[in-house]
Short mmCIF file of C-alpha atoms and ligand atoms in Angstrom, two decimals:
data_model
loop_
_atom_site.label_atom_id
_atom_site.label_comp_id
_atom_site.label_asym_id
_atom_site.label_seq_id
_atom_site.Cartn_x
_atom_site.Cartn_y
_atom_site.Cartn_z
CA UNK A 1 -3.18 -4.40 -1.06
CA UNK A 2 -2.63 -4.64 -4.89
CA UNK A 3 -5.11 -5.26 -7.48
CA UNK A 4 -3.35 -8.31 -8.32
CA UNK A 5 -2.48 -9.49 -5.87
CA UNK A 6 -6.09 -9.70 -4.73
CA UNK A 7 -6.49 -12.23 -7.48
CA UNK A 8 -4.67 -14.89 -5.43
CA UNK A 9 -5.30 -15.80 -1.84
CA UNK A 10 -1.39 -15.59 -0.87
CA UNK A 11 0.38 -12.14 -1.67
CA UNK A 12 4.15 -11.85 -3.09
CA UNK A 13 2.61 -13.12 -6.40
CA UNK A 14 5.31 -11.78 -9.55
CA UNK A 15 2.91 -9.08 -10.12
CA UNK A 16 3.06 -9.11 -14.38
CA UNK A 17 2.48 -13.57 -13.20
CA UNK A 18 -1.14 -12.27 -11.39
CA UNK A 19 -1.50 -10.28 -14.62
CA UNK A 20 -1.27 -12.53 -16.61
CA UNK A 21 -4.91 -12.64 -18.58
CA UNK A 22 -6.73 -15.85 -19.02
CA UNK A 23 -6.94 -17.26 -22.94
CA UNK A 24 -10.08 -15.70 -23.75
CA UNK A 25 -10.05 -19.08 -26.37
CA UNK A 26 -10.15 -21.03 -23.18
CA UNK A 27 -12.63 -18.81 -21.78
CA UNK A 28 -15.54 -19.74 -23.98
CA UNK A 29 -14.42 -23.05 -23.85
CA UNK A 30 -15.12 -23.68 -20.01
CA UNK A 31 -17.88 -21.47 -21.05
CA UNK A 32 -19.32 -24.09 -23.27
CA UNK A 33 -17.71 -27.40 -23.13
CA UNK A 34 -20.42 -28.99 -21.65
CA UNK A 35 -23.09 -28.99 -23.77
CA UNK A 36 -24.45 -31.99 -25.13
CA UNK A 37 -23.78 -31.96 -29.54
CA UNK A 38 -22.00 -28.62 -29.38
CA UNK A 39 -19.86 -28.39 -32.03
CA UNK A 40 -16.50 -27.06 -31.32
CA UNK A 41 -14.96 -25.09 -33.69
CA UNK A 42 -12.97 -22.83 -31.72
CA UNK A 43 -9.76 -24.66 -31.05
CA UNK A 44 -6.57 -24.92 -33.28
CA UNK A 45 -6.96 -28.05 -34.03
CA UNK A 46 -8.67 -31.23 -36.23
CA UNK A 47 -11.35 -33.91 -36.06
CA UNK A 48 -8.74 -36.59 -36.63
CA UNK A 49 -6.77 -38.15 -33.82
CA UNK A 50 -3.40 -38.73 -34.77
CA UNK A 51 -2.32 -41.36 -37.86
CA UNK A 52 -2.33 -45.14 -36.27
CA UNK A 53 1.74 -45.33 -38.17
CA UNK A 54 2.99 -43.18 -35.91
CA UNK A 55 0.45 -44.21 -32.00
CA UNK A 56 2.11 -47.15 -32.58
CA UNK A 57 5.59 -45.88 -33.22
CA UNK A 58 5.56 -44.63 -29.90
CA UNK A 59 4.45 -47.62 -28.04
CA UNK A 60 7.20 -49.63 -29.48
CA UNK A 61 9.37 -46.58 -28.28
CA UNK A 62 7.24 -47.03 -24.71
CA UNK A 63 7.91 -51.70 -25.69
CA UNK A 64 11.42 -51.26 -25.48
CA UNK A 65 11.27 -49.33 -23.01
CA UNK A 66 12.07 -45.90 -23.82
CA UNK A 67 10.82 -44.49 -20.91
CA UNK A 68 14.14 -42.76 -19.41
CA UNK A 69 15.51 -38.68 -20.10
CA UNK A 70 17.42 -38.06 -23.35
CA UNK A 71 19.31 -35.79 -25.37
CA UNK A 72 18.07 -31.89 -24.47
CA UNK A 73 18.26 -30.66 -27.96
CA UNK A 74 16.48 -34.15 -29.17
CA UNK A 75 17.80 -37.57 -30.25
CA UNK A 76 19.95 -37.30 -33.37
CA UNK A 77 17.55 -39.04 -35.94
CA UNK A 78 14.77 -36.90 -34.78
CA UNK A 79 16.50 -34.06 -35.33
CA UNK A 80 18.27 -35.35 -39.20
CA UNK A 81 15.06 -36.20 -40.10
CA UNK A 82 13.68 -32.66 -39.62
CA UNK A 83 16.33 -30.96 -41.34
CA UNK A 84 16.49 -32.92 -44.20
CA UNK A 85 12.27 -32.09 -44.06
CA UNK A 86 13.05 -28.42 -44.02
CA UNK A 87 15.22 -29.18 -46.83
CA UNK A 88 13.29 -30.17 -49.33
CA UNK A 89 10.14 -28.68 -48.93
CA UNK A 90 12.57 -25.25 -48.62
CA UNK A 91 15.24 -26.02 -50.79
CA UNK A 92 17.58 -24.79 -49.13
CA UNK A 93 19.78 -26.37 -47.43
CA UNK A 94 19.52 -26.97 -43.30
CA UNK A 95 21.77 -28.68 -40.93
CA UNK A 96 20.82 -30.73 -38.22
CA UNK A 97 22.56 -28.83 -35.36
CA UNK A 98 20.07 -26.50 -35.99
CA UNK A 99 17.53 -28.33 -34.85
CA UNK A 100 15.93 -28.30 -31.39
CA UNK A 101 13.44 -30.18 -30.31
CA UNK A 102 11.12 -28.72 -27.56
CA UNK A 103 7.53 -29.35 -26.00
CA UNK A 104 5.26 -28.35 -28.78
CA UNK A 105 5.61 -24.50 -30.77
CA UNK A 106 4.37 -23.58 -27.23
CA UNK A 107 8.13 -23.83 -25.17
CA UNK A 108 9.98 -22.96 -28.75
CA UNK A 109 8.24 -19.68 -27.81
CA UNK A 110 9.11 -19.24 -25.33
CA UNK A 111 12.30 -20.88 -24.83
CA UNK A 112 13.22 -18.25 -28.08
CA UNK A 113 11.97 -15.50 -25.59
CA UNK A 114 13.69 -16.38 -22.96
CA UNK A 115 16.59 -16.01 -25.05
CA UNK A 116 16.19 -12.58 -26.23
CA UNK A 117 14.08 -10.54 -23.95
CA UNK A 118 15.20 -9.28 -20.77
CA UNK A 119 12.37 -7.99 -18.49
CA UNK A 120 11.24 -4.37 -20.43
CA UNK A 121 12.94 -5.25 -24.04
CA UNK A 122 10.09 -4.18 -26.61
CA UNK A 123 8.94 -7.39 -29.09
CA UNK A 124 6.98 -5.96 -32.78
CA UNK A 125 3.78 -8.24 -33.48
CA UNK A 126 1.28 -8.33 -36.34
CA UNK A 127 -2.22 -8.45 -34.55
CA UNK A 128 -4.94 -9.69 -34.22
CA UNK A 129 -2.34 -12.71 -33.23
CA UNK A 130 -3.23 -16.08 -30.81
CA UNK A 131 -2.70 -14.75 -27.24
CA UNK A 132 -0.28 -16.76 -26.48
CA UNK A 133 2.41 -15.80 -28.33
CA UNK A 134 1.33 -12.28 -25.96
CA UNK A 135 1.25 -13.71 -22.95
CA UNK A 136 5.00 -15.78 -22.86
CA UNK A 137 6.38 -12.03 -23.86
CA UNK A 138 3.75 -10.87 -20.15
CA UNK A 139 5.20 -14.13 -18.41
CA UNK A 140 8.67 -12.85 -19.40
CA UNK A 141 8.63 -9.24 -18.30
CA UNK A 142 8.52 -8.49 -22.28
CA UNK A 143 6.35 -5.36 -23.68
CA UNK A 144 5.09 -5.72 -26.37
CA UNK A 145 4.11 -3.77 -28.88
CA UNK A 146 1.28 -3.81 -31.55
CA UNK A 147 0.57 -3.01 -34.85
CA UNK A 148 -2.59 -3.62 -35.95
CA UNK A 149 -3.83 -5.64 -38.75
CA UNK A 150 -7.37 -4.15 -40.89
CA UNK A 151 -9.93 -6.14 -42.77
CA UNK A 152 -9.57 -4.92 -46.59
CA UNK A 153 -12.29 -7.06 -48.31
CA UNK A 154 -10.50 -7.21 -51.49
CA UNK A 155 -6.48 -7.56 -49.91
CA UNK A 156 -7.62 -9.84 -46.67
CA UNK A 157 -6.29 -9.27 -43.22
CA UNK A 158 -3.99 -6.67 -44.49
CA UNK A 159 -0.38 -6.09 -41.41
CA UNK A 160 0.81 -1.98 -43.08
CA UNK A 161 4.87 -2.61 -42.53
CA UNK A 162 6.02 1.09 -42.15
CA UNK A 163 3.56 1.40 -39.01
CA UNK A 164 5.79 -2.52 -38.20
CA UNK A 165 8.93 -0.89 -38.10
CA UNK A 166 7.94 2.80 -37.09
CA UNK A 167 6.42 0.61 -33.69
CA UNK A 168 9.99 -0.42 -33.55
CA UNK A 169 11.75 1.52 -30.82
CA UNK A 170 15.30 0.66 -28.91
CA UNK A 171 14.22 -1.27 -26.89
CA UNK A 172 13.34 -3.27 -29.26
CA UNK A 173 15.14 -7.02 -29.84
CA UNK A 174 12.28 -9.06 -32.28
CA UNK A 175 9.92 -8.66 -34.39
CA UNK A 176 7.54 -11.45 -34.01
CA UNK A 177 6.23 -12.78 -38.14
CA UNK A 178 3.21 -16.14 -38.07
CA UNK A 179 2.50 -16.57 -41.53
CA UNK A 180 0.07 -18.15 -42.11
CA UNK A 181 -0.68 -17.01 -39.12
CA UNK A 182 -3.36 -17.63 -36.91
CA UNK A 183 -6.14 -16.13 -36.92
CA UNK A 184 -6.53 -13.77 -39.71
CA UNK A 185 -4.90 -17.31 -42.12
CA UNK A 186 -2.59 -14.12 -43.73
CA UNK A 187 -0.11 -15.06 -45.79
CA UNK A 188 3.24 -13.19 -46.11
CA UNK A 189 4.40 -12.84 -49.34
CA UNK A 190 8.32 -13.23 -50.51
CA UNK A 191 8.27 -9.34 -51.39
CA UNK A 192 7.18 -8.98 -47.45
CA UNK A 193 9.70 -11.23 -45.86
CA UNK A 194 12.07 -9.22 -47.99
CA UNK A 195 11.39 -5.53 -46.53
CA UNK A 196 11.20 -7.27 -43.03
CA UNK A 197 14.41 -9.19 -42.85
CA UNK A 198 15.95 -5.90 -44.08
CA UNK A 199 14.97 -4.07 -41.81
CA UNK A 200 15.98 -6.48 -39.22
CA UNK A 201 19.39 -7.13 -40.12
CA UNK A 202 19.74 -2.70 -40.61
CA UNK A 203 18.36 -2.40 -36.90
CA UNK A 204 19.88 -5.55 -35.82
CA UNK A 205 17.13 -7.38 -34.61
CA UNK A 206 16.29 -10.28 -34.01
CA UNK A 207 13.17 -12.19 -36.14
CA UNK A 208 10.94 -14.19 -34.76
CA UNK A 209 9.24 -16.53 -37.57
CA UNK A 210 6.13 -18.92 -36.18
CA UNK A 211 6.23 -20.98 -39.12
CA UNK A 212 3.55 -23.78 -37.96
CA UNK A 213 1.30 -23.32 -40.30
CA UNK A 214 3.69 -23.47 -43.81
CA UNK A 215 2.05 -25.67 -45.31
CA UNK A 216 -1.39 -25.30 -44.18
CA UNK A 217 -0.28 -22.86 -47.63
CA UNK A 218 -3.91 -22.49 -50.61
CA UNK A 219 -2.87 -20.43 -52.89
CA UNK A 220 0.09 -22.22 -54.53
CA UNK A 221 1.44 -24.99 -56.38
CA UNK A 222 -0.93 -27.45 -54.85
CA UNK A 223 1.55 -28.97 -51.37
CA UNK A 224 3.47 -26.19 -52.03
CA UNK A 225 5.03 -24.11 -48.57
CA UNK A 226 3.61 -20.30 -47.91
CA UNK A 227 6.48 -19.23 -48.38
CA UNK A 228 9.42 -19.25 -45.51
CA UNK A 229 12.38 -17.02 -44.25
CA UNK A 230 14.40 -19.81 -43.65
CA UNK A 231 14.10 -19.16 -48.05
CA UNK A 232 15.93 -15.68 -47.49
CA UNK A 233 18.33 -15.55 -44.74
CA UNK A 234 21.84 -17.31 -43.79
CA UNK A 235 21.93 -19.94 -41.20
CA UNK A 236 24.21 -17.72 -38.27
CA UNK A 237 21.65 -14.68 -38.88
CA UNK A 238 19.15 -13.46 -36.66
CA UNK A 239 16.86 -15.77 -37.13
CA UNK A 240 14.58 -18.25 -34.74
CA UNK A 241 12.29 -20.01 -36.82
CA UNK A 242 9.52 -21.89 -34.65
CA UNK A 243 6.98 -25.53 -35.46
CA UNK A 244 5.59 -28.15 -34.73
CA UNK A 245 4.17 -31.83 -35.03
CA UNK A 246 0.38 -30.42 -33.84
CA UNK A 247 -1.10 -29.11 -37.24
CA UNK A 248 1.00 -30.84 -39.54
CA UNK A 249 0.54 -34.52 -37.97
CA UNK A 250 -3.11 -33.83 -36.34
CA UNK A 251 -0.19 -34.81 -32.95
CA UNK A 252 -2.13 -30.69 -30.74
CA UNK A 253 -1.86 -32.96 -27.54
CA UNK A 254 1.67 -34.71 -28.15
CA UNK A 255 2.80 -31.00 -27.25
CA UNK A 256 6.09 -31.69 -29.85
CA UNK A 257 8.17 -28.84 -31.75
CA UNK A 258 11.45 -27.03 -33.12
CA UNK A 259 13.06 -24.52 -33.16
CA UNK A 260 15.47 -24.34 -35.95
CA UNK A 261 18.44 -21.48 -34.77
CA UNK A 262 21.59 -20.83 -35.21
CA UNK A 263 23.84 -23.57 -35.09
CA UNK A 264 25.69 -21.55 -32.35
CA UNK A 265 23.01 -21.08 -30.22
CA UNK A 266 22.58 -24.92 -29.53
CA UNK A 267 24.45 -24.60 -26.12
CA UNK A 268 22.21 -21.83 -25.16
CA UNK A 269 18.60 -24.33 -25.92
CA UNK A 270 20.57 -27.03 -24.85
CA UNK A 271 20.43 -25.04 -21.32
CA UNK A 272 17.12 -23.53 -21.84
CA UNK A 273 15.16 -27.10 -22.25
CA UNK A 274 17.50 -28.37 -19.47
CA UNK A 275 16.43 -26.36 -16.64
CA UNK A 276 12.89 -25.76 -18.75
CA UNK A 277 11.15 -29.29 -19.29
CA UNK A 278 14.99 -31.45 -18.98
CA UNK A 279 13.84 -32.45 -22.76
CA UNK A 280 10.81 -34.24 -24.54
CA UNK A 281 9.81 -37.78 -24.18
CA UNK A 282 12.35 -40.19 -26.13
CA UNK A 283 8.89 -42.45 -27.02
CA UNK A 284 7.14 -39.61 -28.44
CA UNK A 285 9.90 -37.81 -30.60
CA UNK A 286 10.50 -41.08 -31.56
CA UNK A 287 6.37 -41.27 -32.93
CA UNK A 288 7.36 -37.80 -34.41
CA UNK A 289 10.08 -39.31 -36.39
CA UNK A 290 8.19 -41.84 -37.93
CA UNK A 291 5.34 -38.31 -38.50
CA UNK A 292 8.03 -36.57 -40.20
CA UNK A 293 10.56 -39.44 -42.82
CA UNK A 294 6.64 -41.12 -43.07
CA UNK A 295 3.65 -38.88 -42.84
CA UNK A 296 4.19 -37.52 -45.94
CA UNK A 297 1.24 -38.05 -47.75
CA UNK A 298 -1.10 -37.92 -44.20
CA UNK A 299 -0.43 -34.26 -44.33
CA UNK A 300 -1.31 -33.69 -48.06
CA UNK A 301 -4.29 -35.02 -47.18
CA UNK A 302 -5.24 -32.74 -44.31
CA UNK A 303 -4.06 -30.15 -46.28
CA UNK A 304 -6.46 -30.81 -48.90
CA UNK A 305 -9.32 -31.31 -46.31
CA UNK A 306 -8.28 -28.14 -45.03
CA UNK A 307 -8.51 -26.49 -48.41
CA UNK A 308 -12.39 -27.58 -48.56
CA UNK A 309 -13.26 -27.16 -45.62
CA UNK A 310 -12.56 -23.28 -46.65
CA UNK A 311 -14.19 -23.66 -49.36
CA UNK A 312 -17.06 -24.60 -47.99
CA UNK A 313 -17.88 -22.63 -45.08
CA UNK A 314 -16.33 -19.60 -47.49
CA UNK A 315 -19.22 -20.90 -49.74
CA UNK A 316 -22.02 -21.28 -46.46
CA UNK A 317 -20.72 -17.91 -45.26
CA UNK A 318 -21.21 -16.04 -47.86
CA UNK A 319 -24.92 -16.32 -48.73
CA UNK A 320 -25.18 -14.56 -44.98
CA UNK A 321 -25.80 -11.13 -45.46
CA UNK A 322 -24.08 -10.07 -41.97
CA UNK A 323 -21.48 -11.38 -42.81
CA UNK A 324 -18.14 -10.27 -43.96
CA UNK A 325 -14.66 -12.26 -44.40
CA UNK A 326 -11.74 -12.35 -47.42
CA UNK A 327 -11.18 -16.09 -47.80
CA UNK A 328 -7.55 -16.56 -45.98
CA UNK A 329 -4.17 -17.79 -47.84
CA UNK A 330 -3.65 -19.76 -45.51
CA UNK A 331 -3.75 -21.92 -41.90
CA UNK A 332 -7.29 -22.97 -41.01
CA UNK A 333 -9.45 -20.47 -39.53
CA UNK A 334 -11.44 -18.31 -41.34
CA UNK A 335 -11.52 -14.98 -39.19
CA UNK A 336 -14.83 -12.91 -40.04
CA UNK A 337 -17.12 -10.08 -38.61
CA UNK A 338 -20.47 -9.47 -37.91
CA UNK A 339 -22.02 -6.61 -39.07
CA UNK A 340 -23.75 -5.18 -36.30
CA UNK A 341 -21.45 -7.46 -33.78
CA UNK A 342 -19.54 -4.85 -31.66
CA UNK A 343 -18.59 -7.47 -28.74
CA UNK A 344 -17.64 -10.60 -30.09
CA UNK A 345 -16.88 -12.03 -26.60
CA UNK A 346 -20.75 -11.19 -26.39
CA UNK A 347 -21.79 -12.83 -29.53
CA UNK A 348 -19.30 -15.72 -29.47
CA UNK A 349 -21.33 -16.57 -25.95
CA UNK A 350 -24.68 -16.87 -27.87
CA UNK A 351 -23.67 -18.57 -30.94
CA UNK A 352 -23.22 -21.15 -27.97
CA UNK A 353 -26.45 -20.64 -26.04
CA UNK A 354 -28.68 -20.34 -29.70
CA UNK A 355 -26.72 -22.56 -32.49
CA UNK A 356 -24.21 -24.88 -29.65
CA UNK A 357 -21.98 -24.16 -32.32
CA UNK A 358 -18.26 -22.84 -30.05
CA UNK A 359 -15.78 -20.08 -32.49
CA UNK A 360 -13.61 -18.07 -30.49
CA UNK A 361 -14.09 -14.45 -29.03
CA UNK A 362 -11.74 -11.96 -31.62
CA UNK A 363 -11.03 -10.15 -28.42
CA UNK A 364 -9.16 -13.34 -27.49
CA UNK A 365 -6.75 -11.98 -29.93
CA UNK A 366 -5.36 -8.40 -29.69
CA UNK A 367 -6.05 -5.60 -30.95
CA UNK A 368 -7.56 -4.90 -34.67
CA UNK A 369 -9.56 -8.60 -33.64
CA UNK A 370 -12.69 -7.41 -31.42
CA UNK A 371 -15.06 -7.80 -33.83
CA UNK A 372 -13.96 -10.85 -35.33
CA UNK A 373 -15.41 -14.71 -34.53
CA UNK A 374 -12.45 -17.15 -35.25
CA UNK A 375 -13.88 -20.70 -36.80
CA UNK A 376 -11.52 -23.54 -37.41
CA UNK A 377 -12.29 -25.53 -40.46
CA UNK A 378 -10.14 -28.28 -40.15
CA UNK A 379 -12.42 -30.73 -39.66
CA UNK A 380 -14.92 -32.88 -41.98
CA UNK A 381 -17.10 -31.03 -44.26
CA UNK A 382 -20.73 -33.16 -42.65
CA UNK A 383 -19.75 -31.78 -39.75
CA UNK A 384 -18.72 -28.56 -41.10
CA UNK A 385 -21.87 -28.05 -43.01
CA UNK A 386 -23.91 -28.63 -39.73
CA UNK A 387 -21.81 -26.58 -37.94
CA UNK A 388 -22.97 -23.12 -40.70
CA UNK A 389 -27.01 -24.98 -40.67
CA UNK A 390 -26.95 -23.57 -36.64
CA UNK A 391 -25.12 -20.59 -37.39
CA UNK A 392 -27.61 -19.35 -40.39
CA UNK A 393 -30.30 -18.90 -38.58
CA UNK A 394 -27.79 -16.45 -35.96
CA UNK A 395 -26.06 -14.90 -38.35
CA UNK A 396 -28.52 -13.95 -41.31
C1 PLP B 1 0.55 -19.80 -34.88
C2 PLP B 1 0.49 -20.91 -33.60
N1 PLP B 1 1.73 -21.23 -32.80
C3 PLP B 1 2.36 -21.68 -31.87
C4 PLP B 1 1.44 -23.16 -31.18
C5 PLP B 1 1.74 -23.67 -30.86
O1 PLP B 1 1.38 -25.04 -31.29
P1 PLP B 1 1.54 -26.28 -30.02
O2 PLP B 1 2.46 -26.12 -29.07
O3 PLP B 1 0.72 -27.67 -30.13
O4 PLP B 1 2.94 -27.19 -31.08
C6 PLP B 1 0.05 -22.35 -32.08
C7 PLP B 1 -1.20 -23.36 -31.46
O5 PLP B 1 -2.10 -22.72 -32.38
C8 PLP B 1 -0.43 -21.71 -32.97
O6 PLP B 1 -1.70 -21.30 -33.48
#
């Protein structure tokens, strides 16, 4: 019997599906989720529920009976509001015809890969990276070409662009870029983006730019977004930008996101949405509309909270001599290494057992991450302080 089929009582599964890896983050969550009093900093979400005015908008939609199938590309009011939001924040006109509402950023990624990657086509991406990106390429039979970043104490997690370009072979269809990055928090400079754009143009490649953490940027003017490919590419170029309501508006459980794609691909995405999901629920889109229209003060508060969380965690960990890290410029994660600990999966389990703190093991994030741990700092200072008190004896 095929070794992979041994993982299922049934034969006949597609090998690529039978061979999918369990998310290394979820594995740790399953290991520790029942522990009493555990401080969970392992998943990519904060500790605040969605704001009441957004929840109320969903309730209003439900009460009004908005429970039917709806527009596959998203309700027009939401698509227009998202286009306006992008135009405001990035200073370039974005037409609503480019906006496709999806089941979270996750589905925007999957639909985009479905549209672009044939079995055997290659996707070049920098790692460590969110495991779902690698596994969604596997689902559709794409071949991953990971390029490992390295942790430089001065410059942070850095990507060698020449190595990325060298990884592009004849079957490469797209470069996947995630800035600010999960798990590293690394932010690509505008110059790096220009170099990637020029290379992609020259080679006829697509750029899939995952910008779900684009507002969580700490290096510019207060509340200035991180550099975006939207700012440097034309509407009808080979660019898809992935975004989400999950992070900025604390809506992880809602599963609403969007892709910004060339308008000429509208019907392609409409078909893919129809055949994967058949549209995001209307009352949830109404809540997302309220979030993007009236939620800017909340986004600003979230950015400030995350910056404070980052500073607290970095200050506390810098007193622990075995811990090595560079302060991240974006996202809401610290991805740090611990001297003397080569296997982060073991270490993460040990931290659950001895410190009652849940961190994600770097082994989950592909080449370059094996020795590191990911900590989500989108939490109250009290919770982070308590977590640091618990981690100190183990990591010192
Ligand atoms: C890099 C990255 N992209 C996309 C997503 C998708 O988020 P969601 O599907 O909740 O919108 C996440 C979530 O953690 C992420 O970290």
